[in-house]
């Protein structure tokens, strides 16, 4: 009942923010509190060069980000229904039921329009800090190796700094560099710890769960690499306002959707394609 109430509130939030997102997507933003995909002055010029209308660009970037939050709400509802007393299922619900809401841009659009929503929007954004504990605890709710629990504190501190002090993430600043380094540490440690767990600790069922987690992580990682290749090696512009951005954004959305489904499969312990 608590979850269904929360899910309905989140849906209402996204619906309320939808026209605001569409409106802000059609305005130029050069600051730190821009929505994801919102064009800058340069982006507006790129949009004109590509032949896309601002209305079409704004509509696509408003509707596409709704895919993952709505999918996540459905998947979490199925998990809560099947395993209401499982610790990892509840942690999955907390992470996947909160963080993907940011992808809709609704919390930030509401905060930009109504300052009273600022703290709420930032708390929703801070939900991303829950992913690392989830990865470290998956699939049985225990830290493996045990000392990995000490990495959770810097995780919350660094994510909190990035969320609540966006000015600290200006390129070239020590805090921005620290965040970049931490992202690499978090990613590498997740693969190493899960690999260690798979090799030495997990039972056959848990190994199936770890495989699905690995599938999802590999998909999102490879998409990031592909996006980097588009921009650096092939010299394709992937900045907001460009056609390359739309392609990259679509690929990223598909990868994140697959990631959510992979976690859902792992939490419910389905074998599927084994």
PDB file of C-alpha atoms in Angstrom:
ATOM      1  CA  UNK A   1       0.000   0.000   0.000  1.00  0.00           C
ATOM      2  CA  UNK A   2       2.863   2.368   0.844  1.00  0.00           C
ATOM      3  CA  UNK A   3       4.568   1.589  -2.441  1.00  0.00           C
ATOM      4  CA  UNK A   4       1.423   2.049  -4.536  1.00  0.00           C
ATOM      5  CA  UNK A   5       0.830   5.401  -2.834  1.00  0.00           C
ATOM      6  CA  UNK A   6       4.397   6.448  -3.583  1.00  0.00           C
ATOM      7  CA  UNK A   7       4.166   5.267  -7.206  1.00  0.00           C
ATOM      8  CA  UNK A   8       0.970   7.263  -7.771  1.00  0.00           C
ATOM      9  CA  UNK A   9       2.604  10.362  -6.246  1.00  0.00           C
ATOM     10  CA  UNK A  10       5.614   9.956  -8.541  1.00  0.00           C
ATOM     11  CA  UNK A  11       3.368   9.594 -11.588  1.00  0.00           C
ATOM     12  CA  UNK A  12       1.460  12.703 -10.533  1.00  0.00           C
ATOM     13  CA  UNK A  13       4.779  14.534 -10.116  1.00  0.00           C
ATOM     14  CA  UNK A  14       5.937  13.585 -13.608  1.00  0.00           C
ATOM     15  CA  UNK A  15       2.602  14.557 -15.157  1.00  0.00           C
ATOM     16  CA  UNK A  16       2.659  17.903 -13.346  1.00  0.00           C
ATOM     17  CA  UNK A  17       6.198  18.571 -14.552  1.00  0.00           C
ATOM     18  CA  UNK A  18       5.621  17.444 -18.135  1.00  0.00           C
ATOM     19  CA  UNK A  19       4.396  20.794 -19.558  1.00  0.00           C
ATOM     20  CA  UNK A  20       7.154  22.580 -17.618  1.00  0.00           C
ATOM     21  CA  UNK A  21       9.806  20.291 -19.112  1.00  0.00           C
ATOM     22  CA  UNK A  22       8.415  20.857 -22.606  1.00  0.00           C
ATOM     23  CA  UNK A  23       8.447  24.613 -22.088  1.00  0.00           C
ATOM     24  CA  UNK A  24      11.975  24.720 -20.654  1.00  0.00           C
ATOM     25  CA  UNK A  25      13.266  22.479 -23.442  1.00  0.00           C
ATOM     26  CA  UNK A  26      12.269  25.212 -25.861  1.00  0.00           C
ATOM     27  CA  UNK A  27      14.220  27.908 -24.007  1.00  0.00           C
ATOM     28  CA  UNK A  28      17.963  28.523 -24.045  1.00  0.00           C
ATOM     29  CA  UNK A  29      19.911  27.658 -20.894  1.00  0.00           C
ATOM     30  CA  UNK A  30      23.581  28.450 -20.278  1.00  0.00           C
ATOM     31  CA  UNK A  31      23.674  27.879 -16.506  1.00  0.00           C
ATOM     32  CA  UNK A  32      24.332  25.007 -14.090  1.00  0.00           C
ATOM     33  CA  UNK A  33      20.676  24.161 -13.440  1.00  0.00           C
ATOM     34  CA  UNK A  34      19.786  23.288 -17.033  1.00  0.00           C
ATOM     35  CA  UNK A  35      17.662  20.253 -17.766  1.00  0.00           C
ATOM     36  CA  UNK A  36      19.360  17.289 -19.383  1.00  0.00           C
ATOM     37  CA  UNK A  37      19.263  17.975 -23.125  1.00  0.00           C
ATOM     38  CA  UNK A  38      18.178  21.601 -22.771  1.00  0.00           C
ATOM     39  CA  UNK A  39      19.923  23.537 -25.558  1.00  0.00           C
ATOM     40  CA  UNK A  40      22.396  26.318 -24.908  1.00  0.00           C
ATOM     41  CA  UNK A  41      22.887  29.247 -27.267  1.00  0.00           C
ATOM     42  CA  UNK A  42      25.371  27.141 -29.237  1.00  0.00           C
ATOM     43  CA  UNK A  43      22.979  24.185 -29.142  1.00  0.00           C
ATOM     44  CA  UNK A  44      20.232  26.305 -30.650  1.00  0.00           C
ATOM     45  CA  UNK A  45      22.512  27.151 -33.559  1.00  0.00           C
ATOM     46  CA  UNK A  46      23.346  23.457 -34.025  1.00  0.00           C
ATOM     47  CA  UNK A  47      19.639  22.661 -34.049  1.00  0.00           C
ATOM     48  CA  UNK A  48      19.052  25.123 -36.849  1.00  0.00           C
ATOM     49  CA  UNK A  49      21.948  23.643 -38.822  1.00  0.00           C
ATOM     50  CA  UNK A  50      20.611  20.087 -38.478  1.00  0.00           C
ATOM     51  CA  UNK A  51      17.221  21.080 -39.874  1.00  0.00           C
ATOM     52  CA  UNK A  52      15.261  20.007 -36.770  1.00  0.00           C
ATOM     53  CA  UNK A  53      12.634  22.321 -35.369  1.00  0.00           C
ATOM     54  CA  UNK A  54      12.946  23.364 -31.744  1.00  0.00           C
ATOM     55  CA  UNK A  55       9.418  22.064 -31.073  1.00  0.00           C
ATOM     56  CA  UNK A  56      10.251  18.585 -32.395  1.00  0.00           C
ATOM     57  CA  UNK A  57      13.517  18.499 -30.466  1.00  0.00           C
ATOM     58  CA  UNK A  58      11.796  19.593 -27.251  1.00  0.00           C
ATOM     59  CA  UNK A  59       8.931  17.093 -27.629  1.00  0.00           C
ATOM     60  CA  UNK A  60      11.310  14.179 -28.246  1.00  0.00           C
ATOM     61  CA  UNK A  61      13.507  15.079 -25.257  1.00  0.00           C
ATOM     62  CA  UNK A  62      10.430  15.457 -23.088  1.00  0.00           C
ATOM     63  CA  UNK A  63       8.791  12.127 -23.941  1.00  0.00           C
ATOM     64  CA  UNK A  64      11.837   9.861 -24.359  1.00  0.00           C
ATOM     65  CA  UNK A  65      13.064  10.272 -20.739  1.00  0.00           C
ATOM     66  CA  UNK A  66       9.670   9.073 -19.459  1.00  0.00           C
ATOM     67  CA  UNK A  67      10.374   5.530 -20.725  1.00  0.00           C
ATOM     68  CA  UNK A  68      12.756   4.481 -17.942  1.00  0.00           C
ATOM     69  CA  UNK A  69      10.870   6.009 -14.946  1.00  0.00           C
ATOM     70  CA  UNK A  70       7.561   4.443 -16.003  1.00  0.00           C
ATOM     71  CA  UNK A  71       9.250   1.095 -16.719  1.00  0.00           C
ATOM     72  CA  UNK A  72      10.991   1.260 -13.324  1.00  0.00           C
ATOM     73  CA  UNK A  73       7.726   1.897 -11.487  1.00  0.00           C
ATOM     74  CA  UNK A  74       6.167  -1.134 -13.177  1.00  0.00           C
ATOM     75  CA  UNK A  75       9.163  -3.380 -12.426  1.00  0.00           C
ATOM     76  CA  UNK A  76       9.379  -2.292  -8.792  1.00  0.00           C
ATOM     77  CA  UNK A  77       5.637  -2.861  -8.339  1.00  0.00           C
ATOM     78  CA  UNK A  78       6.065  -6.436  -9.606  1.00  0.00           C
ATOM     79  CA  UNK A  79       9.010  -6.995  -7.242  1.00  0.00           C
ATOM     80  CA  UNK A  80       7.157  -5.601  -4.207  1.00  0.00           C
ATOM     81  CA  UNK A  81       4.157  -7.772  -5.077  1.00  0.00           C
ATOM     82  CA  UNK A  82       6.284 -10.933  -5.321  1.00  0.00           C
ATOM     83  CA  UNK A  83       8.804 -10.317  -2.523  1.00  0.00           C
ATOM     84  CA  UNK A  84       7.511  -7.817   0.034  1.00  0.00           C
ATOM     85  CA  UNK A  85       9.850  -9.115   2.784  1.00  0.00           C
ATOM     86  CA  UNK A  86      13.098  -9.564   0.843  1.00  0.00           C
ATOM     87  CA  UNK A  87      15.821  -7.077   1.859  1.00  0.00           C
ATOM     88  CA  UNK A  88      17.366  -6.828  -1.600  1.00  0.00           C
ATOM     89  CA  UNK A  89      13.928  -6.452  -3.154  1.00  0.00           C
ATOM     90  CA  UNK A  90      13.204  -3.504  -0.868  1.00  0.00           C
ATOM     91  CA  UNK A  91      16.596  -1.931  -1.616  1.00  0.00           C
ATOM     92  CA  UNK A  92      15.882  -2.443  -5.328  1.00  0.00           C
ATOM     93  CA  UNK A  93      12.551  -0.674  -4.821  1.00  0.00           C
ATOM     94  CA  UNK A  94      14.226   2.241  -3.038  1.00  0.00           C
ATOM     95  CA  UNK A  95      16.880   2.729  -5.725  1.00  0.00           C
ATOM     96  CA  UNK A  96      14.903   1.973  -8.889  1.00  0.00           C
ATOM     97  CA  UNK A  97      11.765   3.637  -7.597  1.00  0.00           C
ATOM     98  CA  UNK A  98      13.522   6.899  -6.809  1.00  0.00           C
ATOM     99  CA  UNK A  99      16.553   7.601  -8.985  1.00  0.00           C
ATOM    100  CA  UNK A 100      15.020   7.073 -12.473  1.00  0.00           C
ATOM    101  CA  UNK A 101      12.500   9.835 -11.724  1.00  0.00           C
ATOM    102  CA  UNK A 102      15.350  12.271 -12.414  1.00  0.00           C
ATOM    103  CA  UNK A 103      15.520  11.094 -16.016  1.00  0.00           C
ATOM    104  CA  UNK A 104      12.060  12.575 -16.615  1.00  0.00           C
ATOM    105  CA  UNK A 105      13.491  16.040 -15.819  1.00  0.00           C
ATOM    106  CA  UNK A 106      10.238  16.705 -13.929  1.00  0.00           C
ATOM    107  CA  UNK A 107      11.768  17.351 -10.448  1.00  0.00           C
ATOM    108  CA  UNK A 108      14.296  19.861 -11.823  1.00  0.00           C
ATOM    109  CA  UNK A 109      11.703  21.562 -14.037  1.00  0.00           C
ATOM    110  CA  UNK A 110       9.422  21.979 -11.027  1.00  0.00           C
ATOM    111  CA  UNK A 111      12.328  23.294  -8.927  1.00  0.00           C
ATOM    112  CA  UNK A 112      13.281  25.807 -11.643  1.00  0.00           C
ATOM    113  CA  UNK A 113       9.698  27.065 -11.787  1.00  0.00           C
ATOM    114  CA  UNK A 114       8.730  26.743  -8.112  1.00  0.00           C
ATOM    115  CA  UNK A 115      11.700  27.191  -5.728  1.00  0.00           C
ATOM    116  CA  UNK A 116       9.778  25.399  -2.956  1.00  0.00           C
ATOM    117  CA  UNK A 117      10.423  22.154  -4.868  1.00  0.00           C
ATOM    118  CA  UNK A 118      14.211  22.634  -4.835  1.00  0.00           C
ATOM    119  CA  UNK A 119      14.951  20.484  -1.770  1.00  0.00           C
ATOM    120  CA  UNK A 120      12.539  17.780  -2.918  1.00  0.00           C
ATOM    121  CA  UNK A 121      14.157  17.677  -6.370  1.00  0.00           C
ATOM    122  CA  UNK A 122      17.628  17.428  -4.852  1.00  0.00           C
ATOM    123  CA  UNK A 123      16.607  14.617  -2.505  1.00  0.00           C
ATOM    124  CA  UNK A 124      15.223  12.672  -5.471  1.00  0.00           C
ATOM    125  CA  UNK A 125      18.481  13.289  -7.318  1.00  0.00           C
ATOM    126  CA  UNK A 126      20.461  12.166  -4.260  1.00  0.00           C
ATOM    127  CA  UNK A 127      18.749   8.790  -4.605  1.00  0.00           C
ATOM    128  CA  UNK A 128      21.492   7.934  -7.119  1.00  0.00           C
ATOM    129  CA  UNK A 129      23.803   7.440  -4.132  1.00  0.00           C
ATOM    130  CA  UNK A 130      21.877   4.242  -3.377  1.00  0.00           C
ATOM    131  CA  UNK A 131      23.167   2.404  -6.435  1.00  0.00           C
ATOM    132  CA  UNK A 132      26.641   1.691  -5.056  1.00  0.00           C
ATOM    133  CA  UNK A 133      25.372   0.134  -1.778  1.00  0.00           C
ATOM    134  CA  UNK A 134      22.966  -1.932  -3.866  1.00  0.00           C
ATOM    135  CA  UNK A 135      25.813  -3.220  -6.058  1.00  0.00           C
ATOM    136  CA  UNK A 136      28.024  -3.958  -3.045  1.00  0.00           C
ATOM    137  CA  UNK A 137      25.242  -5.829  -1.195  1.00  0.00           C
ATOM    138  CA  UNK A 138      23.827  -7.704  -4.164  1.00  0.00           C
ATOM    139  CA  UNK A 139      22.537 -10.415  -4.217  1.00  0.00           C
ATOM    140  CA  UNK A 140      22.291 -11.581  -0.586  1.00  0.00           C
ATOM    141  CA  UNK A 141      22.466  -8.332   1.394  1.00  0.00           C
ATOM    142  CA  UNK A 142      26.008  -8.858   2.693  1.00  0.00           C
ATOM    143  CA  UNK A 143      29.177  -6.877   1.968  1.00  0.00           C
ATOM    144  CA  UNK A 144      31.750  -8.996   0.132  1.00  0.00           C
ATOM    145  CA  UNK A 145      34.534  -8.366   0.969  1.00  0.00           C
ATOM    146  CA  UNK A 146      33.501  -7.022   4.357  1.00  0.00           C
ATOM    147  CA  UNK A 147      35.770  -3.976   4.227  1.00  0.00           C
ATOM    148  CA  UNK A 148      33.886  -2.695   1.163  1.00  0.00           C
ATOM    149  CA  UNK A 149      31.301  -1.187   3.523  1.00  0.00           C
ATOM    150  CA  UNK A 150      33.779   1.597   4.313  1.00  0.00           C
ATOM    151  CA  UNK A 151      33.500   2.873   0.742  1.00  0.00           C
ATOM    152  CA  UNK A 152      29.830   3.739   1.277  1.00  0.00           C
ATOM    153  CA  UNK A 153      30.586   6.845   3.376  1.00  0.00           C
ATOM    154  CA  UNK A 154      32.746   8.640   0.753  1.00  0.00           C
ATOM    155  CA  UNK A 155      30.150   7.609  -1.822  1.00  0.00           C
ATOM    156  CA  UNK A 156      27.371   9.484  -0.010  1.00  0.00           C
ATOM    157  CA  UNK A 157      29.641  12.471   0.681  1.00  0.00           C
ATOM    158  CA  UNK A 158      30.809  12.853  -2.935  1.00  0.00           C
ATOM    159  CA  UNK A 159      27.356  12.309  -4.448  1.00  0.00           C
ATOM    160  CA  UNK A 160      25.905  14.761  -1.923  1.00  0.00           C
ATOM    161  CA  UNK A 161      28.520  17.350  -2.886  1.00  0.00           C
ATOM    162  CA  UNK A 162      27.711  16.943  -6.590  1.00  0.00           C
ATOM    163  CA  UNK A 163      23.942  17.129  -6.002  1.00  0.00           C
ATOM    164  CA  UNK A 164      23.609  19.912  -3.465  1.00  0.00           C
ATOM    165  CA  UNK A 165      26.529  22.055  -4.678  1.00  0.00           C
ATOM    166  CA  UNK A 166      26.393  21.859  -8.495  1.00  0.00           C
ATOM    167  CA  UNK A 167      28.884  24.728  -8.733  1.00  0.00           C
ATOM    168  CA  UNK A 168      31.469  22.284  -7.361  1.00  0.00           C
ATOM    169  CA  UNK A 169      31.192  20.290 -10.609  1.00  0.00           C
ATOM    170  CA  UNK A 170      32.493  23.010 -12.904  1.00  0.00           C
ATOM    171  CA  UNK A 171      35.080  21.425 -15.174  1.00  0.00           C
ATOM    172  CA  UNK A 172      38.645  21.838 -13.939  1.00  0.00           C
ATOM    173  CA  UNK A 173      37.853  22.326 -10.249  1.00  0.00           C
ATOM    174  CA  UNK A 174      39.339  19.903  -7.678  1.00  0.00           C
ATOM    175  CA  UNK A 175      35.868  18.739  -6.609  1.00  0.00           C
ATOM    176  CA  UNK A 176      34.880  17.968 -10.201  1.00  0.00           C
ATOM    177  CA  UNK A 177      38.088  15.973 -10.621  1.00  0.00           C
ATOM    178  CA  UNK A 178      37.374  14.152  -7.340  1.00  0.00           C
ATOM    179  CA  UNK A 179      33.896  13.222  -8.588  1.00  0.00           C
ATOM    180  CA  UNK A 180      35.302  11.934 -11.867  1.00  0.00           C
ATOM    181  CA  UNK A 181      37.894   9.820 -10.059  1.00  0.00           C
ATOM    182  CA  UNK A 182      35.247   8.458  -7.695  1.00  0.00           C
ATOM    183  CA  UNK A 183      32.995   7.406 -10.588  1.00  0.00           C
ATOM    184  CA  UNK A 184      35.880   5.312 -11.951  1.00  0.00           C
ATOM    185  CA  UNK A 185      36.643   3.843  -8.511  1.00  0.00           C
ATOM    186  CA  UNK A 186      32.984   2.961  -7.956  1.00  0.00           C
ATOM    187  CA  UNK A 187      32.654   1.302 -11.360  1.00  0.00           C
ATOM    188  CA  UNK A 188      35.886  -0.698 -11.131  1.00  0.00           C
ATOM    189  CA  UNK A 189      35.265  -1.775  -7.526  1.00  0.00           C
ATOM    190  CA  UNK A 190      31.742  -2.959  -8.407  1.00  0.00           C
ATOM    191  CA  UNK A 191      33.079  -5.251 -11.134  1.00  0.00           C
ATOM    192  CA  UNK A 192      35.950  -6.487  -8.937  1.00  0.00           C
ATOM    193  CA  UNK A 193      33.805  -7.152  -5.862  1.00  0.00           C
ATOM    194  CA  UNK A 194      31.080  -8.888  -7.837  1.00  0.00           C
ATOM    195  CA  UNK A 195      33.730 -10.930  -9.658  1.00  0.00           C
ATOM    196  CA  UNK A 196      35.245 -11.978  -6.332  1.00  0.00           C
ATOM    197  CA  UNK A 197      31.797 -12.833  -4.965  1.00  0.00           C
ATOM    198  CA  UNK A 198      30.971 -14.850  -8.095  1.00  0.00           C
ATOM    199  CA  UNK A 199      34.226 -16.799  -7.975  1.00  0.00           C
ATOM    200  CA  UNK A 200      34.581 -17.528  -4.257  1.00  0.00           C
ATOM    201  CA  UNK A 201      31.341 -16.878  -2.353  1.00  0.00           C
ATOM    202  CA  UNK A 202      28.179 -17.191  -4.455  1.00  0.00           C
ATOM    203  CA  UNK A 203      26.077 -20.321  -4.787  1.00  0.00           C
ATOM    204  CA  UNK A 204      24.662 -21.391  -8.212  1.00  0.00           C
ATOM    205  CA  UNK A 205      21.485 -19.301  -7.857  1.00  0.00           C
ATOM    206  CA  UNK A 206      23.431 -16.213  -6.774  1.00  0.00           C
ATOM    207  CA  UNK A 207      25.788 -16.664  -9.700  1.00  0.00           C
ATOM    208  CA  UNK A 208      22.817 -16.451 -12.055  1.00  0.00           C
ATOM    209  CA  UNK A 209      21.790 -13.216 -10.348  1.00  0.00           C
ATOM    210  CA  UNK A 210      25.308 -11.788 -10.631  1.00  0.00           C
ATOM    211  CA  UNK A 211      25.355 -12.641 -14.343  1.00  0.00           C
ATOM    212  CA  UNK A 212      22.241 -10.545 -14.934  1.00  0.00           C
ATOM    213  CA  UNK A 213      23.720  -7.663 -12.963  1.00  0.00           C
ATOM    214  CA  UNK A 214      26.846  -7.958 -15.133  1.00  0.00           C
ATOM    215  CA  UNK A 215      24.741  -7.956 -18.324  1.00  0.00           C
ATOM    216  CA  UNK A 216      23.067  -4.706 -17.304  1.00  0.00           C
ATOM    217  CA  UNK A 217      26.306  -3.013 -16.252  1.00  0.00           C
ATOM    218  CA  UNK A 218      28.055  -4.135 -19.435  1.00  0.00           C
ATOM    219  CA  UNK A 219      25.257  -2.692 -21.564  1.00  0.00           C
ATOM    220  CA  UNK A 220      25.356   0.744 -19.902  1.00  0.00           C
ATOM    221  CA  UNK A 221      29.170   0.799 -19.912  1.00  0.00           C
ATOM    222  CA  UNK A 222      29.416  -0.132 -23.591  1.00  0.00           C
ATOM    223  CA  UNK A 223      26.866   2.558 -24.448  1.00  0.00           C
ATOM    224  CA  UNK A 224      28.985   5.152 -22.638  1.00  0.00           C
ATOM    225  CA  UNK A 225      32.050   3.971 -24.546  1.00  0.00           C
ATOM    226  CA  UNK A 226      30.109   4.133 -27.819  1.00  0.00           C
ATOM    227  CA  UNK A 227      28.995   7.681 -27.047  1.00  0.00           C
ATOM    228  CA  UNK A 228      32.604   8.637 -26.303  1.00  0.00           C
ATOM    229  CA  UNK A 229      33.709   7.078 -29.602  1.00  0.00           C
ATOM    230  CA  UNK A 230      31.076   9.043 -31.493  1.00  0.00           C
ATOM    231  CA  UNK A 231      32.326  12.326 -30.075  1.00  0.00           C
ATOM    232  CA  UNK A 232      36.087  11.758 -29.914  1.00  0.00           C
ATOM    233  CA  UNK A 233      37.066   9.220 -32.551  1.00  0.00           C
ATOM    234  CA  UNK A 234      34.396   9.792 -35.203  1.00  0.00           C
ATOM    235  CA  UNK A 235      34.178  13.523 -34.374  1.00  0.00           C
ATOM    236  CA  UNK A 236      30.354  13.380 -34.205  1.00  0.00           C
ATOM    237  CA  UNK A 237      28.801  16.184 -32.182  1.00  0.00           C
ATOM    238  CA  UNK A 238      26.816  14.768 -29.229  1.00  0.00           C
ATOM    239  CA  UNK A 239      26.170  18.064 -27.432  1.00  0.00           C
ATOM    240  CA  UNK A 240      22.550  19.105 -26.708  1.00  0.00           C
ATOM    241  CA  UNK A 241      20.931  20.526 -29.817  1.00  0.00           C
ATOM    242  CA  UNK A 242      22.749  18.258 -32.253  1.00  0.00           C
ATOM    243  CA  UNK A 243      21.464  15.220 -34.134  1.00  0.00           C
ATOM    244  CA  UNK A 244      24.267  13.207 -32.547  1.00  0.00           C
ATOM    245  CA  UNK A 245      22.884  14.050 -29.118  1.00  0.00           C
ATOM    246  CA  UNK A 246      19.484  12.608 -30.043  1.00  0.00           C
ATOM    247  CA  UNK A 247      21.116   9.385 -31.230  1.00  0.00           C
ATOM    248  CA  UNK A 248      23.323   9.143 -28.148  1.00  0.00           C
ATOM    249  CA  UNK A 249      20.399   9.959 -25.840  1.00  0.00           C
ATOM    250  CA  UNK A 250      18.232   7.276 -27.450  1.00  0.00           C
ATOM    251  CA  UNK A 251      20.968   4.649 -27.095  1.00  0.00           C
ATOM    252  CA  UNK A 252      21.533   5.620 -23.458  1.00  0.00           C
ATOM    253  CA  UNK A 253      17.817   5.378 -22.693  1.00  0.00           C
ATOM    254  CA  UNK A 254      17.632   1.911 -24.250  1.00  0.00           C
ATOM    255  CA  UNK A 255      20.699   0.801 -22.266  1.00  0.00           C
ATOM    256  CA  UNK A 256      19.313   2.096 -18.968  1.00  0.00           C
ATOM    257  CA  UNK A 257      15.983   0.377 -19.674  1.00  0.00           C
ATOM    258  CA  UNK A 258      17.831  -2.905 -20.286  1.00  0.00           C
ATOM    259  CA  UNK A 259      19.806  -2.308 -17.085  1.00  0.00           C
ATOM    260  CA  UNK A 260      16.576  -1.951 -15.088  1.00  0.00           C
ATOM    261  CA  UNK A 261      15.144  -5.120 -16.612  1.00  0.00           C
ATOM    262  CA  UNK A 262      18.387  -6.980 -15.853  1.00  0.00           C
ATOM    263  CA  UNK A 263      18.227  -5.963 -12.193  1.00  0.00           C
ATOM    264  CA  UNK A 264      14.564  -6.960 -12.070  1.00  0.00           C
ATOM    265  CA  UNK A 265      15.391 -10.408 -13.475  1.00  0.00           C
ATOM    266  CA  UNK A 266      18.257 -10.780 -11.001  1.00  0.00           C
ATOM    267  CA  UNK A 267      16.206  -9.768  -7.946  1.00  0.00           C
ATOM    268  CA  UNK A 268      13.413 -12.196  -8.862  1.00  0.00           C
ATOM    269  CA  UNK A 269      16.021 -14.891  -9.633  1.00  0.00           C
ATOM    270  CA  UNK A 270      14.665 -15.732 -13.077  1.00  0.00           C
ATOM    271  CA  UNK A 271      16.982 -17.803 -15.297  1.00  0.00           C
ATOM    272  CA  UNK A 272      15.332 -16.829 -18.592  1.00  0.00           C
ATOM    273  CA  UNK A 273      18.025 -17.277 -21.250  1.00  0.00           C
ATOM    274  CA  UNK A 274      20.381 -19.420 -19.172  1.00  0.00           C
TER     275      UNK A 274
END
